[in-house]
Amino acid sequence: MLHILERIDPNSDRIDLLVDLVDCLRPRHRWVWQQADDPVQAVRTLTQLLKGNPTQAWALRRYITTLLEHRRHTSLYSDIGILSNDGFVTELKRRITYRFLPPALNDLYLSDALDQVLYDEEDYAWIRMVPNADWMALFDVVADAPPPLDATPDRARYVTLLGLLDAIRTLSCRICALGLEPRLVHSYSEIEDFDSPFLMQNIEVNRYLDEYGRYLDGKIAQPEDARHLLVMLDQCGEVVAKIRRSAQSSGTSVALTYLLVALQQSIDRLHKLLYLVDLSGDLPSAPTVDLDAVASSVATPSGTVVSDRRLAAIALAEELIEGHNTKYRIRGLLRDNVDLLARNVTENASRTGEHYIAETRRDLRHMFVAASGAGFIVGFMAMFKIMLGYLGTAPLVEAFLFSLNYSLGFILIYVLHFTVATKQPAMTAQHIAASLQKADNGRGLDVESLATLVTKVFRTQIVAVLGNVVLAFPVAWLIAVGYQMLSGRHMVSPDKAHHLLHDIDPFHGPALFYAAVAGVWLFVAGLISGYYDNKALYTRMGQRVRQLRGLRRVLGVARLDRFARYIEDNLGSLMGNFFFGFMLGMTGFVGFLLGLPLDIRHVTFSTANFATALVGLDYALTWHQIGTASAGVALIGTVNLLVSFGLALWVAMRARKIRFKRGILLLQALGRRFITAPVEFFLGPKATTPSSELIIMRDTK
């Protein structure tokens, strides 16, 4: 470190010596700075060396100011840590490309110089690890170094101030352009009824900067503060918040989400820069900067009071360094943009037009009837699949026919208001996640109330599965018996029947793994439903259907209006069922192409196949075979439900940023309910009073 300080040329603008100096501060191994104070000690050592040699401290100061004077600052403050205006897809492709081949650096820009100095992606981590008090001590030693008698005054502070002012103007223009984007105006049309705050803030910024320029020229004593400008920025932030809230009911898109994230980042950065250049000392700090937290790490041994301006500068510097180190990370881009979209998709996944949570025994009976209707249709779907297999078509054609059978069957089940039990978890998980969020935020939902909700979901799911299975088995059995009576032969040969039984054997085959694959597709189908529900809202699907003149001539105005409302309200469920069918039908074919053991097992179809095999073997099954098949159906259903529910709940909690830490208490509450009232745990009460703490999902279609 000392030999680098001795080589410094105060009047050089070459950056290689600064790179070498930072290399001395940077820990050599990542595990070192995670477990020890290696970078802290390095910073303190450098501070002591400079304290003992004021000449070298001045040389370092002059060297750094020369670097600052010869580089352009604006892009560092206005671009780093803020999404570009290119859009999500373009930004994603750019980051992927730059991960493999970074862009060429231009030494004229301070942001590119930062790229040369802090080239390691984890530099921001060890920089944050060093206490701010140590950084402040190092900066003070360099800034207070006595200059030689023949030293010329440096212009680093003036150049930095001009860069901050230019960045303020750039950010203001960007906020104005983003705020007038058609997709944003489309999502918040009220903005056209009054003066746009995005446009007004740009006018205020230009007025403020013009006055600041006159102050720098010595024409006025001091510019006015930026309080009125901050009011405009607050109004811009309120518009962004309103659009985000309205997206829960009117839908959103990746492009709109990206726009809102970039807009909010620009507003926050502009607020921080205004606070740094303000001369009045009366401006409030940016809402995203916790000065108290920063100040707690800058408490010097002597108790020196550090100004809020310096604390804000430290916070901004750390933010810029982290933004620089992570500017090509794909995970950060997905986290910032997809979280809000995932929240809306998981919220809308509940808009499927089915009853998912039964309150009373009467509701459970209705659920059983709806599930039985689905079991009736699945019995025929299983028969159609077996018959399609006898056509002997090419594998791709066969997979397409299987997919079409599944898709049309599931759509018919939905249109007739029946219920497939395994599709419920992807929807009920969203409601449980909402209750978990209340508990996580301390908004009054206790563990007992949450246990009540989980109990209702559990017994509703049990009844739905029973409804599917209880009718799927006899329907498939009747079809097989009727086929035998009409044709004089069994619908399946003994070999095919044994194959059907082997497919649901949970102990001697991959049936449970295939059931987990089906559970994943059930979860994906729930996301697809939420995506298309969100899309139907955001794109105003109903209004677009009403504008089809040809369809209006065929159906008439009244029927077209009902059809348009139905499409807008049910598009998610229809598309979810359609794609779910194709995922089930194509999985085996994809596994065949890739040479991988891929297939699906669904509890209702497994039940129907069991009945078909029973008839095909003339009931010549041992009790062991019957027990194995029954256990297979039960375990396949359990895996279907657990996988789909677990994934849906995990995604819903991630989208809501929930960390529920009272799982043990919840299990204890469920155990107490099971012991004290086992009948109600499975059958529910005869009647119930709506709770003010629980909002149960209902069919609003």
mmCIF file of C-alpha atoms in Angstrom, residues 78-79 81-88 91 95 171 174-179 181 184 198 240 244 254-270 333 336-337 340:
data_model
loop_
_atom_site.group_PDB
_atom_site.id
_atom_site.type_symbol
_atom_site.label_atom_id
_atom_site.label_comp_id
_atom_site.label_asym_id
_atom_site.label_seq_id
_atom_site.Cartn_x
_atom_site.Cartn_y
_atom_site.Cartn_z
ATOM 1 C CA SER A 78 -28.678 9.581 -13.598
ATOM 2 C CA ASP A 79 -28.184 6.063 -15.013
ATOM 3 C CA GLY A 81 -29.089 1.815 -10.476
ATOM 4 C CA ILE A 82 -32.000 2.968 -12.663
ATOM 5 C CA LEU A 83 -33.643 0.925 -15.399
ATOM 6 C CA SER A 84 -33.209 2.215 -18.922
ATOM 7 C CA ASN A 85 -36.073 3.357 -21.149
ATOM 8 C CA ASP A 86 -35.564 0.425 -23.534
ATOM 9 C CA GLY A 87 -38.215 -1.837 -22.045
ATOM 10 C CA PHE A 88 -38.069 -5.148 -20.193
ATOM 11 C CA GLU A 91 -33.012 -4.710 -21.077
ATOM 12 C CA ARG A 95 -27.922 -7.904 -19.653
ATOM 13 C CA LEU A 171 -33.812 12.657 -14.638
ATOM 14 C CA ARG A 174 -36.888 11.156 -18.242
ATOM 15 C CA ILE A 175 -39.665 11.274 -15.626
ATOM 16 C CA CYS A 176 -41.658 13.585 -17.881
ATOM 17 C CA ALA A 177 -41.266 11.237 -20.859
ATOM 18 C CA LEU A 178 -42.127 8.110 -18.870
ATOM 19 C CA GLY A 179 -45.090 9.806 -17.216
ATOM 20 C CA GLU A 181 -46.208 7.106 -21.988
ATOM 21 C CA LEU A 184 -49.376 4.683 -18.340
ATOM 22 C CA PHE A 198 -44.902 14.611 -14.589
ATOM 23 C CA VAL A 240 -47.430 5.570 -9.564
ATOM 24 C CA ARG A 244 -50.036 -0.103 -8.879
ATOM 25 C CA VAL A 254 -44.613 -6.700 -17.989
ATOM 26 C CA ALA A 255 -44.188 -3.479 -19.989
ATOM 27 C CA LEU A 256 -46.319 -1.447 -17.562
ATOM 28 C CA THR A 257 -44.603 -2.985 -14.544
ATOM 29 C CA TYR A 258 -41.178 -2.167 -16.014
ATOM 30 C CA LEU A 259 -42.321 1.394 -16.695
ATOM 31 C CA LEU A 260 -43.550 1.859 -13.122
ATOM 32 C CA VAL A 261 -40.317 0.492 -11.641
ATOM 33 C CA ALA A 262 -38.149 2.752 -13.831
ATOM 34 C CA LEU A 263 -40.360 5.738 -13.047
ATOM 35 C CA GLN A 264 -40.232 5.195 -9.286
ATOM 36 C CA GLN A 265 -36.463 4.705 -9.370
ATOM 37 C CA SER A 266 -36.029 7.969 -11.286
ATOM 38 C CA ILE A 267 -38.276 9.870 -8.853
ATOM 39 C CA ASP A 268 -36.364 8.547 -5.846
ATOM 40 C CA ARG A 269 -32.976 9.391 -7.378
ATOM 41 C CA LEU A 270 -34.101 12.907 -8.313
ATOM 42 C CA LEU A 333 -34.093 -7.245 -13.134
ATOM 43 C CA ASP A 336 -37.764 -5.741 -9.543
ATOM 44 C CA ASN A 337 -40.212 -6.343 -12.378
ATOM 45 C CA LEU A 340 -45.449 -7.113 -8.985
#
